Coordinates of C-alpha atoms in Angstrom, one line a residue:
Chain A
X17 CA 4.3 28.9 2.9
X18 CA 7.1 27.5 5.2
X19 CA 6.8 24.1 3.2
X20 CA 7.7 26.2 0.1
X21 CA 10.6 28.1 2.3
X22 CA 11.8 24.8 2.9
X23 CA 11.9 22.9 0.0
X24 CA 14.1 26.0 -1.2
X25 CA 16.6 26.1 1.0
X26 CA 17.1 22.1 0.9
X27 CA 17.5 22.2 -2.9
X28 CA 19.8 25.1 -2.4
X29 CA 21.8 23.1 0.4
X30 CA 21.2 19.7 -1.9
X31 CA 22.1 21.2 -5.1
X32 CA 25.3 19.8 -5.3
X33 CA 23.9 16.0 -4.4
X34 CA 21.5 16.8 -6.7
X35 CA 24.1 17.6 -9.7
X36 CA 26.2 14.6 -8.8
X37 CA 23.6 12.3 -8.9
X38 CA 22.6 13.3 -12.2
X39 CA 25.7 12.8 -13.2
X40 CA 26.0 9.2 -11.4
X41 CA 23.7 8.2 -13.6
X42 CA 24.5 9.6 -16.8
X43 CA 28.6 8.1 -16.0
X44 CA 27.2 4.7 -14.7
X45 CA 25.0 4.3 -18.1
X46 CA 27.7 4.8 -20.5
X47 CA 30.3 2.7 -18.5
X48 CA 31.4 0.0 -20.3
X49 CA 29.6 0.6 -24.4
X50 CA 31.8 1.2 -26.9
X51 CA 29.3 4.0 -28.6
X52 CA 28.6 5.4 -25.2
X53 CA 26.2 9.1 -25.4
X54 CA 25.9 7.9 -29.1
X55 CA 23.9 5.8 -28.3
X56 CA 21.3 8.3 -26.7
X57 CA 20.5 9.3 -30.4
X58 CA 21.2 6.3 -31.9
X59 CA 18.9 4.2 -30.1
X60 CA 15.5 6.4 -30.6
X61 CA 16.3 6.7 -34.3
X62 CA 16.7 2.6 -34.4
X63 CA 13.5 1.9 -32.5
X64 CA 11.8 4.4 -34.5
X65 CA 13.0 2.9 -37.6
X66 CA 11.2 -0.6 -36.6
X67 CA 8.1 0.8 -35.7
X68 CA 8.1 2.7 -38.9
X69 CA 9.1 -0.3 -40.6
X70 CA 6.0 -2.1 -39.0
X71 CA 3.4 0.2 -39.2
X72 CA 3.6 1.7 -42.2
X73 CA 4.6 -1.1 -43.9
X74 CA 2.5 -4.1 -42.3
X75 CA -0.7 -2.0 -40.6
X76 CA -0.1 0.2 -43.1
X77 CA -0.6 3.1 -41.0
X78 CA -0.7 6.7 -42.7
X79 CA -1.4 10.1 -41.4
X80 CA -2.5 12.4 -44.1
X81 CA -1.0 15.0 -44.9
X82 CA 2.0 14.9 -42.6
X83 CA 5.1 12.9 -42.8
X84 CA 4.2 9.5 -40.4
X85 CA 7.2 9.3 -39.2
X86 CA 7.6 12.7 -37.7
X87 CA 4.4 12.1 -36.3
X88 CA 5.3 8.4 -34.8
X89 CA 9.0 10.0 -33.7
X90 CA 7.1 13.1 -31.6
X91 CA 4.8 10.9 -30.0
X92 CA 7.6 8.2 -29.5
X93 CA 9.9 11.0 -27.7
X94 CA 7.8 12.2 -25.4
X95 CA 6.0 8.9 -24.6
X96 CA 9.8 7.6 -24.2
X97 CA 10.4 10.4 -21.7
X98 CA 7.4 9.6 -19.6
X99 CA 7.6 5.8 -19.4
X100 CA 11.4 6.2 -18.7
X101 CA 11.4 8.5 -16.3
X102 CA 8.5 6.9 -14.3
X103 CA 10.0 3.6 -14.2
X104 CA 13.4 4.7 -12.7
X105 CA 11.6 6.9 -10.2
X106 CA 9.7 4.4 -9.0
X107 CA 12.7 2.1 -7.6
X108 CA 14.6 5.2 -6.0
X109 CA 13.7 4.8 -3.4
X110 CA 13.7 1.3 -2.4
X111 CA 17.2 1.2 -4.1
X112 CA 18.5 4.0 -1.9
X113 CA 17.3 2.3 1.5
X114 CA 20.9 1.5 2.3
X115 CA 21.6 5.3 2.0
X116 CA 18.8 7.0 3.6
X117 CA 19.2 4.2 7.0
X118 CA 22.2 6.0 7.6
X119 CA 22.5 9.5 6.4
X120 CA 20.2 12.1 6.1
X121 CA 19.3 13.3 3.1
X122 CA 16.1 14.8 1.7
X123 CA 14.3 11.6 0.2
X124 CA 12.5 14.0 -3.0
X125 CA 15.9 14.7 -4.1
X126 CA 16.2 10.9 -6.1
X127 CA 13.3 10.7 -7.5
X128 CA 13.9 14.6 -8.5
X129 CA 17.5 13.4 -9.8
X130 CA 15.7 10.5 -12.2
X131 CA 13.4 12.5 -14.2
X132 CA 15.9 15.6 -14.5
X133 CA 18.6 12.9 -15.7
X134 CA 16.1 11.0 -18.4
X135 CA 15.4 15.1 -18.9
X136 CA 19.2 15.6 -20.4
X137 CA 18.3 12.1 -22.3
X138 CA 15.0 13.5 -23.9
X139 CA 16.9 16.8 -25.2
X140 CA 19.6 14.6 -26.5
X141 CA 17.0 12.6 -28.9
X142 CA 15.4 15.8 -29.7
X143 CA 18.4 16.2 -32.0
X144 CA 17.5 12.8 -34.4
X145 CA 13.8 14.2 -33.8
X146 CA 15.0 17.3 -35.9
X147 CA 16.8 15.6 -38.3
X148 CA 13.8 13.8 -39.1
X149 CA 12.0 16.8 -39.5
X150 CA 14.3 18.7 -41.7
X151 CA 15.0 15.5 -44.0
X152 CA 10.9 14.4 -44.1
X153 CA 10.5 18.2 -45.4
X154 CA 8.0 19.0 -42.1
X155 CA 10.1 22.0 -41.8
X156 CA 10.4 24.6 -39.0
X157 CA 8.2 27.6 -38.0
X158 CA 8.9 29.9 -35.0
X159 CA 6.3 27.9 -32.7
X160 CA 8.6 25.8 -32.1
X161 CA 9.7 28.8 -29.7
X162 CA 6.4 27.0 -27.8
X163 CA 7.9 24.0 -27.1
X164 CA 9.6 24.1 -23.8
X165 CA 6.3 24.9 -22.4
X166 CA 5.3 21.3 -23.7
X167 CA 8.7 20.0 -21.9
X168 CA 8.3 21.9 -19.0
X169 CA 4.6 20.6 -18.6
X170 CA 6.0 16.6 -19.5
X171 CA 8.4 17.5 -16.7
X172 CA 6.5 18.5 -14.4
X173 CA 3.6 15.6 -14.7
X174 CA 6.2 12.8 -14.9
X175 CA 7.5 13.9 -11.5
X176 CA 4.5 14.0 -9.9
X177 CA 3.9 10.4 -11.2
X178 CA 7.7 9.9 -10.0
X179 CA 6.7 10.5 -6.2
X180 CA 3.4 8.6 -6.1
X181 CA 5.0 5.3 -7.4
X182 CA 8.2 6.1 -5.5
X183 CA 6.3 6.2 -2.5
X184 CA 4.1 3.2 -3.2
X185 CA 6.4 1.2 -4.0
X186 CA 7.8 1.0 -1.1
X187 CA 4.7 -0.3 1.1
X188 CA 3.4 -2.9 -1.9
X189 CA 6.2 -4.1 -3.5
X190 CA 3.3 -5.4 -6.2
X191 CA 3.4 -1.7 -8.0
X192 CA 6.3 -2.7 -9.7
X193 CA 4.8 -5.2 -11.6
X194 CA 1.8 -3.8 -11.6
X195 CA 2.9 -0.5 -12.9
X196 CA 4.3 -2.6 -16.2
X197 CA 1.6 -3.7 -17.5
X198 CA -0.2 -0.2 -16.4
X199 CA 2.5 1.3 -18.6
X200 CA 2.1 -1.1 -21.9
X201 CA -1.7 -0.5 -21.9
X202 CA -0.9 3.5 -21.5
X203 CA 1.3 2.9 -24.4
X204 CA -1.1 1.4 -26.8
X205 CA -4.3 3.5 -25.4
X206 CA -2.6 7.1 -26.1
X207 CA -2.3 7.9 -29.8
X208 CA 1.6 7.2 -30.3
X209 CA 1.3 5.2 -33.5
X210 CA -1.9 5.6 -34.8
X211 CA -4.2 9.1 -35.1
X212 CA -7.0 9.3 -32.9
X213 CA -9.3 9.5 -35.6
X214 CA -9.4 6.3 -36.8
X215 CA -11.6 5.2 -33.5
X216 CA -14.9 5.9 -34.8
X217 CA -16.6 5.4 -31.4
X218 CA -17.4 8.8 -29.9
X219 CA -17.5 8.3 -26.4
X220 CA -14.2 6.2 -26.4
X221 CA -12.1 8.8 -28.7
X222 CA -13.8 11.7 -26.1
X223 CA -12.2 9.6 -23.2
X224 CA -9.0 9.0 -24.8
X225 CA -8.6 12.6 -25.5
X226 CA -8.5 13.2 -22.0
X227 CA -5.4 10.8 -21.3
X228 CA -2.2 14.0 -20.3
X229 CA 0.3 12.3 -22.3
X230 CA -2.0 12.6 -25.2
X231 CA -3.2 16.4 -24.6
X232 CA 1.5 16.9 -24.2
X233 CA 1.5 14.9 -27.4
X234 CA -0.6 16.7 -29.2
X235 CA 0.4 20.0 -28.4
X236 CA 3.8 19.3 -30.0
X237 CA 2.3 17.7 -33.2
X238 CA -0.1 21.2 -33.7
X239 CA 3.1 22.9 -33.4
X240 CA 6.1 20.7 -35.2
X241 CA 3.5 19.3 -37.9
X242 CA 0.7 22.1 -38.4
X243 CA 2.9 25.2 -38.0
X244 CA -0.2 26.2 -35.6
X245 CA -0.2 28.2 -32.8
X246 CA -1.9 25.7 -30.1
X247 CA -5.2 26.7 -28.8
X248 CA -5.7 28.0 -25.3
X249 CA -7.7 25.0 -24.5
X250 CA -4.4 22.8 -25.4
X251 CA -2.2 25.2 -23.2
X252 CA -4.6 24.1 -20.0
X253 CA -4.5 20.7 -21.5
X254 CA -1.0 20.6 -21.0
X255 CA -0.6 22.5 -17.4
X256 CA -3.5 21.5 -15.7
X257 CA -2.9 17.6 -15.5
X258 CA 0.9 18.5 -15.2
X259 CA -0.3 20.5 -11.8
X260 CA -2.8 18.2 -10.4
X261 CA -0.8 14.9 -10.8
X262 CA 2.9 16.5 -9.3
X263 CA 0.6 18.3 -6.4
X264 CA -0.9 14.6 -6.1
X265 CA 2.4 13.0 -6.1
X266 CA 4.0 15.6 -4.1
X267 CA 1.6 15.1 -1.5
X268 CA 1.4 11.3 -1.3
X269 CA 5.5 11.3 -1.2
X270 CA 5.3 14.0 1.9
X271 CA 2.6 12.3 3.6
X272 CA 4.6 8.6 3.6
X273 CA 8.2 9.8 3.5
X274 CA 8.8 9.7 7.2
X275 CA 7.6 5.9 7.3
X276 CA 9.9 5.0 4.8
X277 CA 12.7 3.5 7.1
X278 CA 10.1 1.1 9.1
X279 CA 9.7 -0.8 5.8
X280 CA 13.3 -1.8 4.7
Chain B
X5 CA 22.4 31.1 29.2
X6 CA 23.2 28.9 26.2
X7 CA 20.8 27.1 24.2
X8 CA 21.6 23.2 24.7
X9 CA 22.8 22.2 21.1
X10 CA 20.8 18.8 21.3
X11 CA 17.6 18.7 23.8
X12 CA 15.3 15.8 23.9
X13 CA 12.1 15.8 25.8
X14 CA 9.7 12.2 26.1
X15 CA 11.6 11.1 23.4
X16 CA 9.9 8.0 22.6
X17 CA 10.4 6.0 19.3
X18 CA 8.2 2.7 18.5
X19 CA 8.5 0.4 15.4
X20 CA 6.0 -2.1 14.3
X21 CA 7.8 -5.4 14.1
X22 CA 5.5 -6.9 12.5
X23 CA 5.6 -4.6 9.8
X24 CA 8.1 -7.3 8.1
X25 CA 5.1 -9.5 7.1
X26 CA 4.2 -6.2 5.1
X27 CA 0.2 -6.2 4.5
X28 CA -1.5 -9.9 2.9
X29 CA -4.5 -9.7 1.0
X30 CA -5.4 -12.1 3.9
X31 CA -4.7 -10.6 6.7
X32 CA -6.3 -7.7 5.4
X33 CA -9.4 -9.3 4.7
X34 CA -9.5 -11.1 8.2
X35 CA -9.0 -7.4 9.7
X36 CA -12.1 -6.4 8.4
X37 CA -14.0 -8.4 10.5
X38 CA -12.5 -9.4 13.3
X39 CA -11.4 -5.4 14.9
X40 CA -10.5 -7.2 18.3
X41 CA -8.1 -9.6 16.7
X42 CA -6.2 -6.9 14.4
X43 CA -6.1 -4.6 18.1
X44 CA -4.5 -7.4 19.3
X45 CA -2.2 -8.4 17.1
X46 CA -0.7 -4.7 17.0
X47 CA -0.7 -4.6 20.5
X48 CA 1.9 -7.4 20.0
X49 CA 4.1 -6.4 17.4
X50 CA 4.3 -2.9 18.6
X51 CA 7.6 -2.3 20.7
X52 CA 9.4 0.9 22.1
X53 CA 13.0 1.1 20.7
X54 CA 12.9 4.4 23.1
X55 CA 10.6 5.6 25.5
X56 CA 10.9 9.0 28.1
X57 CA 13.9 10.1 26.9
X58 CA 14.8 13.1 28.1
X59 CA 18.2 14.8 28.1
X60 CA 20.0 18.0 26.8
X61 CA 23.6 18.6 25.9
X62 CA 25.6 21.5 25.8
X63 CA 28.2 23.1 23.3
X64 CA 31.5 21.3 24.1
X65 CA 30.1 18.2 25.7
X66 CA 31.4 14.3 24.8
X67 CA 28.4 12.8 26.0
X68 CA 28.8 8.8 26.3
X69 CA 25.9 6.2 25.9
X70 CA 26.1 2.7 27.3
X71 CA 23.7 0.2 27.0
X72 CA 23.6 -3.7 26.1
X73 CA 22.5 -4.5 22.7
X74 CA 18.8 -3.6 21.5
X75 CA 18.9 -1.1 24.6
X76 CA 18.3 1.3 22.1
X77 CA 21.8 3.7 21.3
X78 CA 21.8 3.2 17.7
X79 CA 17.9 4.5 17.1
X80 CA 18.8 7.2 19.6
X81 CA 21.7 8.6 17.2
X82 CA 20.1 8.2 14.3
X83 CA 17.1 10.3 15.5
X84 CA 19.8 13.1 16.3
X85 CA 21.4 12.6 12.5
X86 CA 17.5 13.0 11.2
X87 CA 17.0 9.3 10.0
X88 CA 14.2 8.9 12.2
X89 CA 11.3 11.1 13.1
X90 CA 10.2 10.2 16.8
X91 CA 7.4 8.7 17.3
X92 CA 6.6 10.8 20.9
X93 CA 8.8 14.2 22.5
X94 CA 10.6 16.9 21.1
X95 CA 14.3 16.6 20.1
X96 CA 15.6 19.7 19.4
X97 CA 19.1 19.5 17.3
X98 CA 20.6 23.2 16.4
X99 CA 24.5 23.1 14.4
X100 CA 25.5 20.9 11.6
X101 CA 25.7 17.2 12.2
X102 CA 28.4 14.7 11.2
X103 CA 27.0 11.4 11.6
X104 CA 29.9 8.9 11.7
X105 CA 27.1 5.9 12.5
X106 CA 28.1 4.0 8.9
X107 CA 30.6 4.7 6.7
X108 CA 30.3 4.7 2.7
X109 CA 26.9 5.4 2.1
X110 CA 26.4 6.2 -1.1
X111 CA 29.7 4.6 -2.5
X112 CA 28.5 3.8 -6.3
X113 CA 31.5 0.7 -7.1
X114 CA 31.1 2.0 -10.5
X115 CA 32.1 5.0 -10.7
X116 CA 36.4 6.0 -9.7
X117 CA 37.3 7.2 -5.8
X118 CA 37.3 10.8 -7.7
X119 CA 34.1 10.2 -8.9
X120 CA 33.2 8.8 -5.1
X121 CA 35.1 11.4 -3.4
X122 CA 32.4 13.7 -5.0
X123 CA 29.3 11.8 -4.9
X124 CA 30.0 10.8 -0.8
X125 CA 30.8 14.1 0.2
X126 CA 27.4 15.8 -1.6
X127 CA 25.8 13.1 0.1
X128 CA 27.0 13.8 3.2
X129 CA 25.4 17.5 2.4
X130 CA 28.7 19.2 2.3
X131 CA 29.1 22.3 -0.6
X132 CA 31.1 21.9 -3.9
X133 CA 33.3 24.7 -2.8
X134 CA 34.0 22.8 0.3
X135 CA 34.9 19.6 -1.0
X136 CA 37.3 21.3 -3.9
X137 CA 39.4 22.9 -1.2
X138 CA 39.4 19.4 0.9
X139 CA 40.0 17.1 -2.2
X140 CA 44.0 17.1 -1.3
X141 CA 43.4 16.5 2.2
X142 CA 41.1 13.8 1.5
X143 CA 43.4 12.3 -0.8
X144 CA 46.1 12.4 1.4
X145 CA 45.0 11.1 4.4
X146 CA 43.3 8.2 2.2
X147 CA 46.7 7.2 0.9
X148 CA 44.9 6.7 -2.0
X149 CA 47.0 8.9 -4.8
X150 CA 47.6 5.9 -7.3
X151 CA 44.1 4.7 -7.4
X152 CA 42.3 8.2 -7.9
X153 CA 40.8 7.1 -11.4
X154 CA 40.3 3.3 -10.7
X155 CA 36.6 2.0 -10.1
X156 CA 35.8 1.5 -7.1
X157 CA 34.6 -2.2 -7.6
X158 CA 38.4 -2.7 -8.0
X159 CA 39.3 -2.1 -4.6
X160 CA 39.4 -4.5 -1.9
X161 CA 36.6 -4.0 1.4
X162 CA 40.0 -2.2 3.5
X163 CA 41.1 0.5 0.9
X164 CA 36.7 1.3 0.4
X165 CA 36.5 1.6 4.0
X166 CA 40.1 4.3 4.0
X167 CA 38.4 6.4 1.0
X168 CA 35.1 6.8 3.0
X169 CA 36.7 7.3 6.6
X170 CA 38.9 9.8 4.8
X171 CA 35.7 11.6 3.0
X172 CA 33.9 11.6 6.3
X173 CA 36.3 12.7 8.8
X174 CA 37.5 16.0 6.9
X175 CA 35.1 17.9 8.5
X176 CA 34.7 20.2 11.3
X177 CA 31.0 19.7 12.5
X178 CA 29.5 21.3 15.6
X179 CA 27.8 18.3 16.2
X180 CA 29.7 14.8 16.0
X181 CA 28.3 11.3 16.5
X182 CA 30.2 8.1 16.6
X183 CA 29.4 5.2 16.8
X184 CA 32.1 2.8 18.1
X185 CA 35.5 4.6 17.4
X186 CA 35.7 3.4 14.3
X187 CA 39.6 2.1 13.0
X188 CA 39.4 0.8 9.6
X189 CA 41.9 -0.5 7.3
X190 CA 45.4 -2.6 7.9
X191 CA 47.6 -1.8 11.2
X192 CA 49.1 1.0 10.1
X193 CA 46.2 3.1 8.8
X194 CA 44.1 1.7 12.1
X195 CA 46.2 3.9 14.0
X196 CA 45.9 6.6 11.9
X197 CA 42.3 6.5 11.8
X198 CA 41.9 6.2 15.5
X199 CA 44.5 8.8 16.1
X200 CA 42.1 10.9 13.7
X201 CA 39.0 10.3 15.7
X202 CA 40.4 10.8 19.1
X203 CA 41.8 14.3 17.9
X204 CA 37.9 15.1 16.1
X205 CA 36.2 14.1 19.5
X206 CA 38.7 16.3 21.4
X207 CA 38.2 19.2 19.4
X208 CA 36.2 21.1 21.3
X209 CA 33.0 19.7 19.2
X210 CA 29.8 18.4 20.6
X211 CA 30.1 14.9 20.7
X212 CA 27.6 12.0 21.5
X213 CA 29.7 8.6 21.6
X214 CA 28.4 5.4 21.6
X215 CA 31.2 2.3 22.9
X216 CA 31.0 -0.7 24.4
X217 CA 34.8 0.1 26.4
X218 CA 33.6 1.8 29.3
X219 CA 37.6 2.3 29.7
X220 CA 37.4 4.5 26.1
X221 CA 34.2 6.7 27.6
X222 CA 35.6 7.2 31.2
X223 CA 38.3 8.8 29.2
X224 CA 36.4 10.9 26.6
X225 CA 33.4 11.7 28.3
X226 CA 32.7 13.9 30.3
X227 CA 28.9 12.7 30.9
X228 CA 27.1 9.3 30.4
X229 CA 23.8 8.0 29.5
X230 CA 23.0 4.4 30.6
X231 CA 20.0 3.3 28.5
X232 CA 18.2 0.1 29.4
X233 CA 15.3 -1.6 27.2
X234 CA 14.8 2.0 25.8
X235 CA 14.6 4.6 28.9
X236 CA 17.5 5.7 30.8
X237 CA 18.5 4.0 33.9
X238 CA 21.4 6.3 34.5
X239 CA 22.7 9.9 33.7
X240 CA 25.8 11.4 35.1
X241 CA 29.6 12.0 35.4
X242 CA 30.9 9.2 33.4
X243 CA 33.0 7.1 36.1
X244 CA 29.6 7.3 38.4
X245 CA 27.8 6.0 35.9
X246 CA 30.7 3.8 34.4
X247 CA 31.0 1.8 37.6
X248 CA 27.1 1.6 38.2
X249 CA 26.5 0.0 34.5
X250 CA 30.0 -2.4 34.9
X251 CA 28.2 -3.7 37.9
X252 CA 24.8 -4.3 36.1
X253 CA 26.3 -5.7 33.2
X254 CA 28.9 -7.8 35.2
X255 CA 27.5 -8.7 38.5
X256 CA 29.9 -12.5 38.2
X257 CA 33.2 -10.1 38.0
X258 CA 32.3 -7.7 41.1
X259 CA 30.5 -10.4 43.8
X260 CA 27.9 -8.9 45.6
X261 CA 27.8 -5.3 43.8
X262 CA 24.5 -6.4 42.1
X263 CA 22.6 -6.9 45.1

């Protein structure tokens, strides 16, 4: 209970690092491009446009029934987030060894700082998601009301992720690399541009099903694409992973955190 | 009676220099069978930055530490500023700390001094509110007015080191740690700086003050700690302690003191 106590009285004391970290970032980014936060909408809506271009055209991938490139843009987004968000987390801390030799300054605060700064990024391409919805004629039903949950539980399981790389990265320098190629397979093995149907194999599309960026995926398709109310099943789908992995992370990052320094 | 505002007890601290190597899928798979040869090797590359440490300092106090180099002053402060968790002992720190070991961390050269002004102090743990109502202040003893909205990268090494001595020294700690009085910038601001640091140690703070002038710590201190290889070989009024570490350091200067 007192590490709970804690960790709210340091956010409370670091909010304001916290805040102006975020916004580091976000000024940093934009410095120097001509288009500057245009090009947080822009450049989901171009990427999207190529994969649509590819795999509608040349796989000639279809999802019936739906418009395909809703469906590719919702699983695009939140994949995006994840991916995103992992990546930058994972350097944080390496990258801040200069600052935390010196001062100190609670260490879960910059991974924290990455994913809620990626966070302001993912609402931003929710706007070209909804355009694409609205001009595809998807159209929009009031469980869309449901969809923070699915944000909060993205959130929640990409931070978790955050600390564990953070943290690993800094005793095997390897994870970096590593963690690419873990992230291109994760990419083509969770149903982002194709439906999970089409693998006929049982067993496989059982195990797939089980991937947490699939079950967050899926959630918002039932809800932008089928006007459906998600099952309760899909609600647990969402939280459970999103729990297990930040209480996984969370404890990986605590247990290491004070060994950090030794390995500059 | 008071509580001491810093207390250490067996303070030991020990790094693993051969942590550098980091881990080899080699060495690794050598460790797995040879036990006596991995005990042996961390027997070697283990070393005590600090070992037995004991002291406790009072609200009010300039303590000094003297010490040749590697003798351990540096991992002692930043164990106070909460850098480092010791290894062995209690340390016991109560009051807010302003550690003055480094200046400029956390300077992005991207972003504008206002933008650093901001991101410096936060880092530094001090509250928005604070830092609004010390922006002028900051400003103005940075001398700094005409470049508020440059970048950073833009500035040459002097007028980063003024913007982050100015960010650092605006506040009133109950704790203070220096390392080195630090004067920064050309001849004129030196002063300044110096004159700056002088009047925060003075201030009736809680100071721990690491020099190398045992002429600047006989006249700020009011106690000294002489660490040696990591464990203290002296603690006591300063010029005791002064003149005792002079003569260890020095014996060539003062024939036959080091007898």
């Amino acid at each position: 209970m007192s590490f709970v106590r804690n960790l709210f009285f340091s956010l409370r004391r670091y909010r304001f690092l916290l805040r102006q970290l975020v916004l580091r970032d976000f000024k940093v980014k934009y410095k120097r491009s001509v288009l500057g936060v245009a090009w947080s909408l822009l450049y989901p809506l171009l990427t999207m446009s190529v994969l649509a271009l590819v795999f509608s055209n040349v796989f000639r991938f279809s999802t019936p029934g739906v418009s395909y490139i809703a469906y590719l843009l919702i699983g695009l987004t939140w994949f995006n987030y994840f991916s995103e968000a992992s990546n930058l987390c994972m350097s944080t801390i390496v990258a801040n060894f200069p600052l935390i030799n010196k001062v100190y300054v609670p260490k879960y605060i910059f991974p924290l700082s990455k994913c809620l700064f990626v966070g302001i990024n993912f609402l931003l391409t929710l706007i070209p998601l909804y355009l694409v919805i609205l001009l595809t004629g998807t159209g929009l039903c009031w469980q869309h009301l449901l969809l923070p949950y699915s944000f909060l539980c993205l959130f929640l399981f990409t931070l978790g992720m955050g600390f564990f790389l953070a943290a690993v990265s800094v005793f095997l320098r390897d994870m970096f690399y590593i963690y690419g190629i873990v992230l291109s397979l994760w990419m083509y093995l969770t149903p982002v541009m194709y439906d999970i149907d089409i693998i006929t194999n049982r067993p496989l599309r059982f195990l797939m099903s089980l991937n947490p960026l699939y079950q967050l995926i899926r959630f918002a398709r039932t809800v932008i694409l089928s006007h459906a109310t998600p099952s309760a099943a899909q609600f647990a789908g969402c939280a459970v992973p999103a729990l297990l992995m930040l209480t996984l992370g969370a404890w990986v990052f605590k247990k290491k955190q004070d060994r950090f320094v030794y390995y500059m | 009676m008071e509580l001491p505002m810093i207390r250490a007890q067996g303070l030991g601290m020990q790094f693993n220099l051969g942590v550098e190597k980091g881990f080899s899928l080699k060495q690794g798979f050598i460790d797995c069978f040879d036990s006596r040869k991995r005990a042996e090797r961390k027997r070697h590359s283990d070393f005590w930055a600090l070992r037995d440490v004991s002291f406790s300092v009072s609200r009010g106090e300039v303590v000094g530490l003297v010490g040749a180099n590697g003798a351990g002053k540096s991992t002692l402060l930043k164990l106070v500023a909460g850098v480092l968790k010791p290894s062995a002992g209690t340390l016991t720190v109560r009051g807010s700390i302003c550690p003055m070991i480094e200046l400029g961390a956390g300077i992005d050269m991207e972003l504008t001094a206002r933008e650093n002004i901001f991101l410096n102090a936060a880092v530094m743990g001090y509250s928005e509110r604070f830092i609004r109502s010390k922006f002028d202040e900051i400003v103005a003893f940075s001398e700094l007015e005409a470049f508020l909205d440059v970048p950073v990268r833009n500035f040459s090494s002097g007028m980063v080191a003024r913007l982050a001595f100015s960010v650092a020294t605006v506040v009133e700690p109950e704790i203070l740690i220096v390392d080195e009085i630090l004067s920064v910038g050309d001849l004129a601001f030196q002063a300044k700086s110096e004159e700056k640091m002088l009047q925060m140690i003075g201030g009736g703070t809680t100071v721990l003050y690491v020099s190398h002038s045992t002429a600047s710590i006989r006249s700020l201190c009011s106690r000294v700690i002489w660490l040696e290889h990591g464990r203290i070989q002296g603690i006591g009024g300063a010029d005791e302690i002064c003149t005792l570490y002079e003569n260890h350091a020095l014996p060539c200067l003062h024939p036959g003191a080091a007898m």
